PDB file of C-alpha atoms in Angstrom:
ATOM      1  CA  GLN A   1     -42.901 -33.612 -39.658  1.00 96.00           C
ATOM      2  CA  VAL A   2     -40.130 -36.081 -38.988  1.00 97.00           C
ATOM      3  CA  GLN A   3     -40.933 -39.609 -40.098  1.00 98.00           C
ATOM      4  CA  LEU A   4     -38.938 -42.831 -40.080  1.00 98.00           C
ATOM      5  CA  VAL A   5     -40.398 -45.925 -41.710  1.00 98.00           C
ATOM      6  CA  GLU A   6     -38.690 -49.294 -41.429  1.00 98.00           C
ATOM      7  CA  SER A   7     -39.270 -52.223 -43.760  1.00 98.00           C
ATOM      8  CA  GLY A   8     -37.676 -55.480 -44.834  1.00 98.00           C
ATOM      9  CA  GLY A   9     -38.453 -57.647 -41.848  1.00 97.00           C
ATOM     10  CA  GLY A  10     -39.824 -61.149 -42.215  1.00 97.00           C
ATOM     11  CA  VAL A  11     -39.564 -64.781 -41.237  1.00 97.00           C
ATOM     12  CA  VAL A  12     -36.321 -66.516 -42.186  1.00 97.00           C
ATOM     13  CA  GLN A  13     -34.447 -69.671 -41.274  1.00 97.00           C
ATOM     14  CA  PRO A  14     -31.211 -69.713 -39.258  1.00 97.00           C
ATOM     15  CA  GLY A  15     -28.218 -68.809 -41.391  1.00 97.00           C
ATOM     16  CA  ALA A  16     -30.230 -66.641 -43.750  1.00 98.00           C
ATOM     17  CA  SER A  17     -29.724 -62.967 -44.590  1.00 98.00           C
ATOM     18  CA  LEU A  18     -32.049 -59.974 -44.572  1.00 98.00           C
ATOM     19  CA  ARG A  19     -31.667 -56.298 -45.390  1.00 98.00           C
ATOM     20  CA  LEU A  20     -33.695 -53.806 -43.423  1.00 98.00           C
ATOM     21  CA  SER A  21     -34.420 -50.314 -44.729  1.00 98.00           C
ATOM     22  CA  CYS A  22     -35.417 -47.124 -42.950  1.00 98.00           C
ATOM     23  CA  VAL A  23     -36.768 -44.351 -45.170  1.00 98.00           C
ATOM     24  CA  VAL A  24     -36.835 -40.949 -43.529  1.00 98.00           C
ATOM     25  CA  SER A  25     -38.546 -37.646 -44.289  1.00 98.00           C
ATOM     26  CA  GLY A  26     -39.109 -34.290 -42.662  1.00 97.00           C
ATOM     27  CA  PHE A  27     -35.451 -33.482 -41.979  1.00 96.00           C
ATOM     28  CA  THR A  28     -32.098 -33.271 -43.765  1.00 97.00           C
ATOM     29  CA  PHE A  29     -31.045 -36.908 -43.516  1.00 97.00           C
ATOM     30  CA  SER A  30     -27.508 -36.269 -44.724  1.00 96.00           C
ATOM     31  CA  THR A  31     -26.656 -34.182 -41.642  1.00 95.00           C
ATOM     32  CA  TYR A  32     -27.627 -36.692 -38.946  1.00 96.00           C
ATOM     33  CA  ALA A  33     -26.029 -39.826 -37.555  1.00 96.00           C
ATOM     34  CA  MET A  34     -28.451 -42.744 -37.342  1.00 97.00           C
ATOM     35  CA  HIS A  35     -28.930 -45.749 -35.056  1.00 98.00           C
ATOM     36  CA  TRP A  36     -30.493 -49.200 -35.134  1.00 98.00           C
ATOM     37  CA  VAL A  37     -31.946 -50.557 -31.872  1.00 98.00           C
ATOM     38  CA  ARG A  38     -33.764 -53.873 -31.441  1.00 98.00           C
ATOM     39  CA  GLN A  39     -36.178 -55.391 -28.974  1.00 98.00           C
ATOM     40  CA  ALA A  40     -36.707 -59.126 -28.652  1.00 98.00           C
ATOM     41  CA  PRO A  41     -40.312 -60.177 -27.885  1.00 97.00           C
ATOM     42  CA  GLY A  42     -41.146 -59.317 -24.297  1.00 96.00           C
ATOM     43  CA  LYS A  43     -37.619 -58.063 -23.636  1.00 97.00           C
ATOM     44  CA  GLY A  44     -35.809 -54.756 -23.251  1.00 97.00           C
ATOM     45  CA  LEU A  45     -34.077 -52.502 -25.739  1.00 98.00           C
ATOM     46  CA  GLU A  46     -30.707 -53.485 -27.203  1.00 98.00           C
ATOM     47  CA  TRP A  47     -28.515 -51.046 -29.092  1.00 98.00           C
ATOM     48  CA  VAL A  48     -27.323 -52.530 -32.419  1.00 98.00           C
ATOM     49  CA  ALA A  49     -25.319 -50.043 -34.490  1.00 98.00           C
ATOM     50  CA  VAL A  50     -24.687 -46.387 -35.333  1.00 97.00           C
ATOM     51  CA  ILE A  51     -23.383 -44.640 -38.453  1.00 97.00           C
ATOM     52  CA  THR A  52     -22.072 -41.123 -39.020  1.00 95.00           C
ATOM     53  CA  TYR A  53     -23.974 -38.608 -41.136  1.00 95.00           C
ATOM     54  CA  ASP A  54     -21.798 -39.415 -44.153  1.00 95.00           C
ATOM     55  CA  GLY A  55     -21.287 -43.129 -43.553  1.00 95.00           C
ATOM     56  CA  SER A  56     -17.590 -42.727 -42.841  1.00 95.00           C
ATOM     57  CA  ASN A  57     -17.637 -44.259 -39.386  1.00 96.00           C
ATOM     58  CA  LYS A  58     -19.659 -46.992 -37.695  1.00 97.00           C
ATOM     59  CA  TYR A  59     -19.923 -48.807 -34.398  1.00 96.00           C
ATOM     60  CA  TYR A  60     -21.577 -52.158 -33.678  1.00 98.00           C
ATOM     61  CA  ALA A  61     -22.737 -54.118 -30.654  1.00 97.00           C
ATOM     62  CA  ASP A  62     -20.525 -57.126 -29.958  1.00 97.00           C
ATOM     63  CA  THR A  63     -23.538 -59.411 -30.494  1.00 97.00           C
ATOM     64  CA  VAL A  64     -23.790 -58.421 -34.163  1.00 98.00           C
ATOM     65  CA  LYS A  65     -20.228 -57.421 -35.050  1.00 98.00           C
ATOM     66  CA  GLY A  66     -18.992 -59.255 -38.125  1.00 98.00           C
ATOM     67  CA  ARG A  67     -22.516 -60.321 -39.141  1.00 98.00           C
ATOM     68  CA  PHE A  68     -24.436 -57.035 -39.490  1.00 98.00           C
ATOM     69  CA  THR A  69     -23.511 -54.001 -41.587  1.00 98.00           C
ATOM     70  CA  ILE A  70     -25.049 -50.570 -41.203  1.00 98.00           C
ATOM     71  CA  SER A  71     -24.992 -48.291 -44.235  1.00 98.00           C
ATOM     72  CA  ARG A  72     -26.841 -45.354 -45.741  1.00 98.00           C
ATOM     73  CA  ASP A  73     -27.725 -43.759 -49.055  1.00 98.00           C
ATOM     74  CA  ASN A  74     -28.141 -40.043 -48.491  1.00 97.00           C
ATOM     75  CA  SER A  75     -29.434 -39.552 -52.024  1.00 98.00           C
ATOM     76  CA  LYS A  76     -32.355 -41.842 -51.165  1.00 98.00           C
ATOM     77  CA  ASN A  77     -32.867 -40.689 -47.555  1.00 98.00           C
ATOM     78  CA  THR A  78     -32.468 -44.312 -46.551  1.00 98.00           C
ATOM     79  CA  LEU A  79     -30.658 -46.157 -43.771  1.00 98.00           C
ATOM     80  CA  TYR A  80     -29.906 -49.873 -44.097  1.00 98.00           C
ATOM     81  CA  LEU A  81     -29.039 -52.821 -41.916  1.00 98.00           C
ATOM     82  CA  GLN A  82     -27.649 -55.842 -43.737  1.00 98.00           C
ATOM     83  CA  MET A  83     -28.016 -58.870 -41.497  1.00 98.00           C
ATOM     84  CA  ASN A  84     -26.165 -62.098 -42.293  1.00 98.00           C
ATOM     85  CA  SER A  85     -25.850 -65.451 -40.538  1.00 98.00           C
ATOM     86  CA  LEU A  86     -29.047 -64.866 -38.626  1.00 98.00           C
ATOM     87  CA  THR A  87     -29.787 -66.915 -35.526  1.00 98.00           C
ATOM     88  CA  SER A  88     -32.823 -67.226 -33.281  1.00 97.00           C
ATOM     89  CA  GLU A  89     -31.136 -64.707 -30.961  1.00 97.00           C
ATOM     90  CA  ASP A  90     -31.669 -62.053 -33.644  1.00 98.00           C
ATOM     91  CA  THR A  91     -35.455 -62.396 -33.493  1.00 98.00           C
ATOM     92  CA  ALA A  92     -36.659 -58.923 -32.571  1.00 98.00           C
ATOM     93  CA  LEU A  93     -38.438 -55.753 -33.564  1.00 98.00           C
ATOM     94  CA  TYR A  94     -35.824 -53.537 -35.220  1.00 98.00           C
ATOM     95  CA  TYR A  95     -36.099 -49.779 -34.819  1.00 98.00           C
ATOM     96  CA  CYS A  96     -34.183 -47.083 -36.630  1.00 98.00           C
ATOM     97  CA  GLY A  97     -33.667 -43.780 -34.880  1.00 98.00           C
ATOM     98  CA  ARG A  98     -32.232 -40.352 -35.549  1.00 97.00           C
ATOM     99  CA  LYS A  99     -29.274 -39.270 -33.422  1.00 95.00           C
ATOM    100  CA  GLY A 100     -30.130 -36.030 -31.622  1.00 91.00           C
ATOM    101  CA  SER A 101     -28.084 -32.881 -32.037  1.00 88.00           C
ATOM    102  CA  ALA A 102     -25.972 -32.872 -28.865  1.00 79.00           C
ATOM    103  CA  GLY A 103     -23.077 -34.861 -27.509  1.00 77.00           C
ATOM    104  CA  GLY A 104     -20.875 -37.321 -29.332  1.00 82.00           C
ATOM    105  CA  TRP A 105     -22.094 -38.389 -32.786  1.00 85.00           C
ATOM    106  CA  TYR A 106     -22.352 -42.011 -31.616  1.00 85.00           C
ATOM    107  CA  PHE A 107     -24.191 -41.479 -28.311  1.00 90.00           C
ATOM    108  CA  PRO A 108     -27.448 -43.486 -27.903  1.00 87.00           C
ATOM    109  CA  PHE A 109     -29.453 -40.247 -28.060  1.00 93.00           C
ATOM    110  CA  LEU A 110     -32.371 -41.057 -30.364  1.00 94.00           C
ATOM    111  CA  ASP A 111     -34.740 -38.125 -30.661  1.00 95.00           C
ATOM    112  CA  TYR A 112     -36.994 -39.749 -33.256  1.00 97.00           C
ATOM    113  CA  TRP A 113     -37.841 -43.422 -33.716  1.00 98.00           C
ATOM    114  CA  GLY A 114     -39.597 -45.433 -36.365  1.00 98.00           C
ATOM    115  CA  GLN A 115     -42.331 -47.950 -35.567  1.00 98.00           C
ATOM    116  CA  GLY A 116     -40.071 -50.927 -36.159  1.00 98.00           C
ATOM    117  CA  THR A 117     -39.939 -53.934 -38.464  1.00 98.00           C
ATOM    118  CA  LEU A 118     -40.161 -57.474 -37.112  1.00 98.00           C
ATOM    119  CA  VAL A 119     -37.514 -60.082 -37.860  1.00 98.00           C
ATOM    120  CA  THR A 120     -38.268 -63.658 -36.900  1.00 98.00           C
ATOM    121  CA  VAL A 121     -35.625 -66.360 -37.229  1.00 98.00           C
ATOM    122  CA  TYR A 122     -36.771 -69.913 -36.687  1.00 89.00           C
ATOM    123  CA  SER A 123     -36.602 -73.287 -38.230  1.00 79.00           C
TER     124      SER A 123
ATOM    125  CA  GLN B   1     -27.669 -59.147 -17.676  1.00 83.00           C
ATOM    126  CA  SER B   2     -27.684 -55.485 -18.735  1.00 90.00           C
ATOM    127  CA  VAL B   3     -24.633 -53.255 -18.347  1.00 94.00           C
ATOM    128  CA  LEU B   4     -26.846 -50.595 -16.798  1.00 97.00           C
ATOM    129  CA  THR B   5     -28.900 -51.801 -13.818  1.00 98.00           C
ATOM    130  CA  GLN B   6     -32.471 -50.656 -13.279  1.00 98.00           C
ATOM    131  CA  PRO B   7     -35.020 -51.864 -10.726  1.00 98.00           C
ATOM    132  CA  PRO B   8     -37.277 -54.614 -12.095  1.00 97.00           C
ATOM    133  CA  SER B   9     -40.420 -52.671 -11.255  1.00 97.00           C
ATOM    134  CA  ALA B  10     -41.738 -49.396  -9.849  1.00 98.00           C
ATOM    135  CA  SER B  11     -45.155 -48.258  -8.740  1.00 97.00           C
ATOM    136  CA  GLY B  12     -47.000 -45.323  -7.271  1.00 97.00           C
ATOM    137  CA  THR B  13     -50.404 -43.783  -6.829  1.00 97.00           C
ATOM    138  CA  PRO B  14     -51.704 -40.795  -8.776  1.00 97.00           C
ATOM    139  CA  GLY B  15     -50.092 -37.576  -7.641  1.00 97.00           C
ATOM    140  CA  GLN B  16     -47.111 -39.260  -6.036  1.00 97.00           C
ATOM    141  CA  THR B  17     -43.469 -38.885  -7.037  1.00 98.00           C
ATOM    142  CA  VAL B  18     -41.662 -41.975  -8.277  1.00 98.00           C
ATOM    143  CA  THR B  19     -37.930 -42.305  -8.854  1.00 98.00           C
ATOM    144  CA  ILE B  20     -36.277 -44.873 -11.103  1.00 98.00           C
ATOM    145  CA  SER B  21     -32.565 -45.490 -10.703  1.00 98.00           C
ATOM    146  CA  CYS B  22     -29.950 -46.511 -13.248  1.00 98.00           C
ATOM    147  CA  SER B  23     -26.616 -47.798 -12.018  1.00 98.00           C
ATOM    148  CA  GLY B  24     -23.575 -48.091 -14.229  1.00 97.00           C
ATOM    149  CA  SER B  25     -19.811 -47.755 -14.055  1.00 97.00           C
ATOM    150  CA  SER B  26     -16.947 -45.400 -14.778  1.00 96.00           C
ATOM    151  CA  SER B  27     -16.901 -46.527 -18.411  1.00 97.00           C
ATOM    152  CA  ASN B  28     -20.476 -45.506 -19.151  1.00 97.00           C
ATOM    153  CA  ILE B  29     -22.513 -43.287 -16.819  1.00 98.00           C
ATOM    154  CA  GLY B  30     -19.391 -42.119 -14.998  1.00 97.00           C
ATOM    155  CA  PHE B  31     -17.928 -40.879 -18.273  1.00 95.00           C
ATOM    156  CA  ASN B  32     -20.817 -40.027 -20.605  1.00 96.00           C
ATOM    157  CA  ASP B  33     -24.269 -38.508 -20.725  1.00 96.00           C
ATOM    158  CA  VAL B  34     -27.368 -40.477 -19.765  1.00 97.00           C
ATOM    159  CA  TYR B  35     -30.579 -40.680 -21.767  1.00 98.00           C
ATOM    160  CA  TRP B  36     -34.028 -41.825 -20.693  1.00 98.00           C
ATOM    161  CA  TYR B  37     -36.775 -43.303 -22.837  1.00 98.00           C
ATOM    162  CA  GLN B  38     -40.429 -44.034 -22.229  1.00 98.00           C
ATOM    163  CA  GLN B  39     -42.117 -46.918 -24.018  1.00 98.00           C
ATOM    164  CA  LEU B  40     -45.888 -47.034 -23.784  1.00 98.00           C
ATOM    165  CA  PRO B  41     -47.514 -50.433 -24.335  1.00 95.00           C
ATOM    166  CA  GLY B  42     -47.326 -51.464 -27.987  1.00 95.00           C
ATOM    167  CA  MET B  43     -45.519 -48.293 -29.015  1.00 97.00           C
ATOM    168  CA  ALA B  44     -42.031 -47.290 -30.106  1.00 98.00           C
ATOM    169  CA  PRO B  45     -39.795 -45.752 -27.441  1.00 98.00           C
ATOM    170  CA  LYS B  46     -39.881 -41.991 -26.977  1.00 98.00           C
ATOM    171  CA  LEU B  47     -37.062 -39.746 -25.790  1.00 97.00           C
ATOM    172  CA  LEU B  48     -37.787 -38.382 -22.323  1.00 97.00           C
ATOM    173  CA  ILE B  49     -34.480 -36.947 -21.076  1.00 98.00           C
ATOM    174  CA  TYR B  50     -31.197 -36.214 -22.866  1.00 96.00           C
ATOM    175  CA  LYS B  51     -27.801 -35.082 -21.573  1.00 96.00           C
ATOM    176  CA  ASN B  52     -28.656 -36.278 -18.057  1.00 97.00           C
ATOM    177  CA  ASN B  53     -31.296 -33.683 -17.247  1.00 97.00           C
ATOM    178  CA  GLN B  54     -32.532 -31.961 -20.408  1.00 97.00           C
ATOM    179  CA  ARG B  55     -36.126 -32.332 -21.550  1.00 97.00           C
ATOM    180  CA  PRO B  56     -37.032 -32.278 -25.249  1.00 96.00           C
ATOM    181  CA  SER B  57     -39.786 -29.874 -26.148  1.00 95.00           C
ATOM    182  CA  GLY B  58     -43.176 -31.388 -25.434  1.00 95.00           C
ATOM    183  CA  VAL B  59     -42.048 -33.485 -22.464  1.00 97.00           C
ATOM    184  CA  PRO B  60     -43.831 -32.274 -19.309  1.00 96.00           C
ATOM    185  CA  ASP B  61     -41.695 -30.808 -16.533  1.00 96.00           C
ATOM    186  CA  ARG B  62     -43.075 -33.549 -14.276  1.00 97.00           C
ATOM    187  CA  PHE B  63     -40.225 -35.611 -15.709  1.00 98.00           C
ATOM    188  CA  SER B  64     -36.719 -34.804 -14.518  1.00 98.00           C
ATOM    189  CA  GLY B  65     -33.337 -36.486 -14.712  1.00 98.00           C
ATOM    190  CA  SER B  66     -30.199 -36.329 -12.644  1.00 98.00           C
ATOM    191  CA  LYS B  67     -26.775 -37.929 -12.572  1.00 98.00           C
ATOM    192  CA  SER B  68     -24.201 -38.386  -9.860  1.00 97.00           C
ATOM    193  CA  GLY B  69     -21.025 -40.359 -10.311  1.00 97.00           C
ATOM    194  CA  THR B  70     -21.869 -43.695 -11.892  1.00 97.00           C
ATOM    195  CA  SER B  71     -25.603 -43.520 -11.255  1.00 98.00           C
ATOM    196  CA  ALA B  72     -28.529 -41.650 -12.717  1.00 98.00           C
ATOM    197  CA  SER B  73     -32.170 -41.217 -11.786  1.00 98.00           C
ATOM    198  CA  LEU B  74     -35.446 -40.374 -13.444  1.00 98.00           C
ATOM    199  CA  ALA B  75     -38.083 -38.728 -11.282  1.00 98.00           C
ATOM    200  CA  ILE B  76     -41.732 -38.501 -12.225  1.00 98.00           C
ATOM    201  CA  SER B  77     -43.776 -36.143 -10.078  1.00 98.00           C
ATOM    202  CA  GLY B  78     -47.541 -35.725 -10.036  1.00 97.00           C
ATOM    203  CA  LEU B  79     -47.910 -39.296 -11.261  1.00 98.00           C
ATOM    204  CA  ARG B  80     -50.689 -39.870 -13.776  1.00 97.00           C
ATOM    205  CA  SER B  81     -52.277 -43.026 -15.160  1.00 97.00           C
ATOM    206  CA  GLU B  82     -50.858 -42.279 -18.606  1.00 97.00           C
ATOM    207  CA  ASP B  83     -47.333 -42.529 -17.167  1.00 97.00           C
ATOM    208  CA  GLU B  84     -47.785 -46.304 -16.946  1.00 98.00           C
ATOM    209  CA  ALA B  85     -45.023 -47.522 -19.280  1.00 98.00           C
ATOM    210  CA  ASP B  86     -41.577 -49.073 -19.444  1.00 98.00           C
ATOM    211  CA  TYR B  87     -38.664 -46.729 -18.769  1.00 98.00           C
ATOM    212  CA  TYR B  88     -35.133 -47.258 -20.034  1.00 98.00           C
ATOM    213  CA  CYS B  89     -31.846 -45.508 -19.364  1.00 98.00           C
ATOM    214  CA  ALA B  90     -29.021 -45.509 -21.920  1.00 98.00           C
ATOM    215  CA  ALA B  91     -25.420 -44.364 -22.228  1.00 97.00           C
ATOM    216  CA  TRP B  92     -22.317 -44.922 -24.332  1.00 96.00           C
ATOM    217  CA  ASP B  93     -19.831 -47.377 -22.903  1.00 97.00           C
ATOM    218  CA  GLU B  94     -16.172 -46.533 -23.542  1.00 96.00           C
ATOM    219  CA  THR B  95     -14.944 -50.063 -22.800  1.00 96.00           C
ATOM    220  CA  LEU B  96     -17.472 -51.818 -25.019  1.00 95.00           C
ATOM    221  CA  ASP B  97     -17.290 -49.048 -27.619  1.00 94.00           C
ATOM    222  CA  GLY B  98     -21.021 -49.289 -27.941  1.00 95.00           C
ATOM    223  CA  GLY B  99     -24.345 -48.050 -26.678  1.00 96.00           C
ATOM    224  CA  VAL B 100     -25.875 -49.737 -23.643  1.00 97.00           C
ATOM    225  CA  PHE B 101     -29.417 -49.752 -22.272  1.00 98.00           C
ATOM    226  CA  GLY B 102     -30.700 -50.605 -18.858  1.00 98.00           C
ATOM    227  CA  GLY B 103     -32.977 -53.617 -18.570  1.00 97.00           C
ATOM    228  CA  GLY B 104     -36.015 -51.378 -18.318  1.00 98.00           C
ATOM    229  CA  THR B 105     -38.357 -50.605 -15.436  1.00 98.00           C
ATOM    230  CA  PRO B 106     -42.099 -51.111 -15.874  1.00 98.00           C
ATOM    231  CA  LEU B 107     -44.008 -48.463 -13.950  1.00 98.00           C
ATOM    232  CA  THR B 108     -47.430 -49.273 -12.565  1.00 97.00           C
ATOM    233  CA  VAL B 109     -49.804 -46.521 -11.499  1.00 96.00           C
ATOM    234  CA  LEU B 110     -51.983 -48.022  -8.784  1.00 91.00           C
TER     235      LEU B 110
END
């Protein structure tokens, strides 16, 4: 069955960096675009970034552009989110999700989600 | 302030039909497909509707989606206690060049 497992979250100070990972199984990772979505405590969902199946194209939310980098290693079935210059506004549960097989490759159509990894930024 | 506007709350009694709206603009809903997600308390979101009105396998036909112009709606018929959750709409925004979610609508089953 399809599984997505995020890791790498933690408690960091403002200005720090973190790299999140999302290891997938149960499907051919290299043929699917992938998303990151986050949810601040008690708040709604916020789309973060999307990457093509081969890593050749990416889009980012304005709130993270220039600070976050989405990437993937298809040989390791792993999606990444490198987060730099973290602020308290980045405190959230970060979910990775598989892009479903319909519509534009970048559409926020996530047919499978992980359970999330928590990032807390505070001083 | 979310790009897609949803009502701050919704409620209904068991067996009723509840509708949740999602209002956008010509750069998102008016141009692209709409997706709906259900988030049960303490759980990850789950896809409910894709491409405006398509249900993934396993989603009961009590859930239906529609789109007209720059607005979309999610209808839940035969309301059940287990439908109590937060519901989110989502679309791609051509102006922002990014995905956008509605603010979410918590549904209470009275």
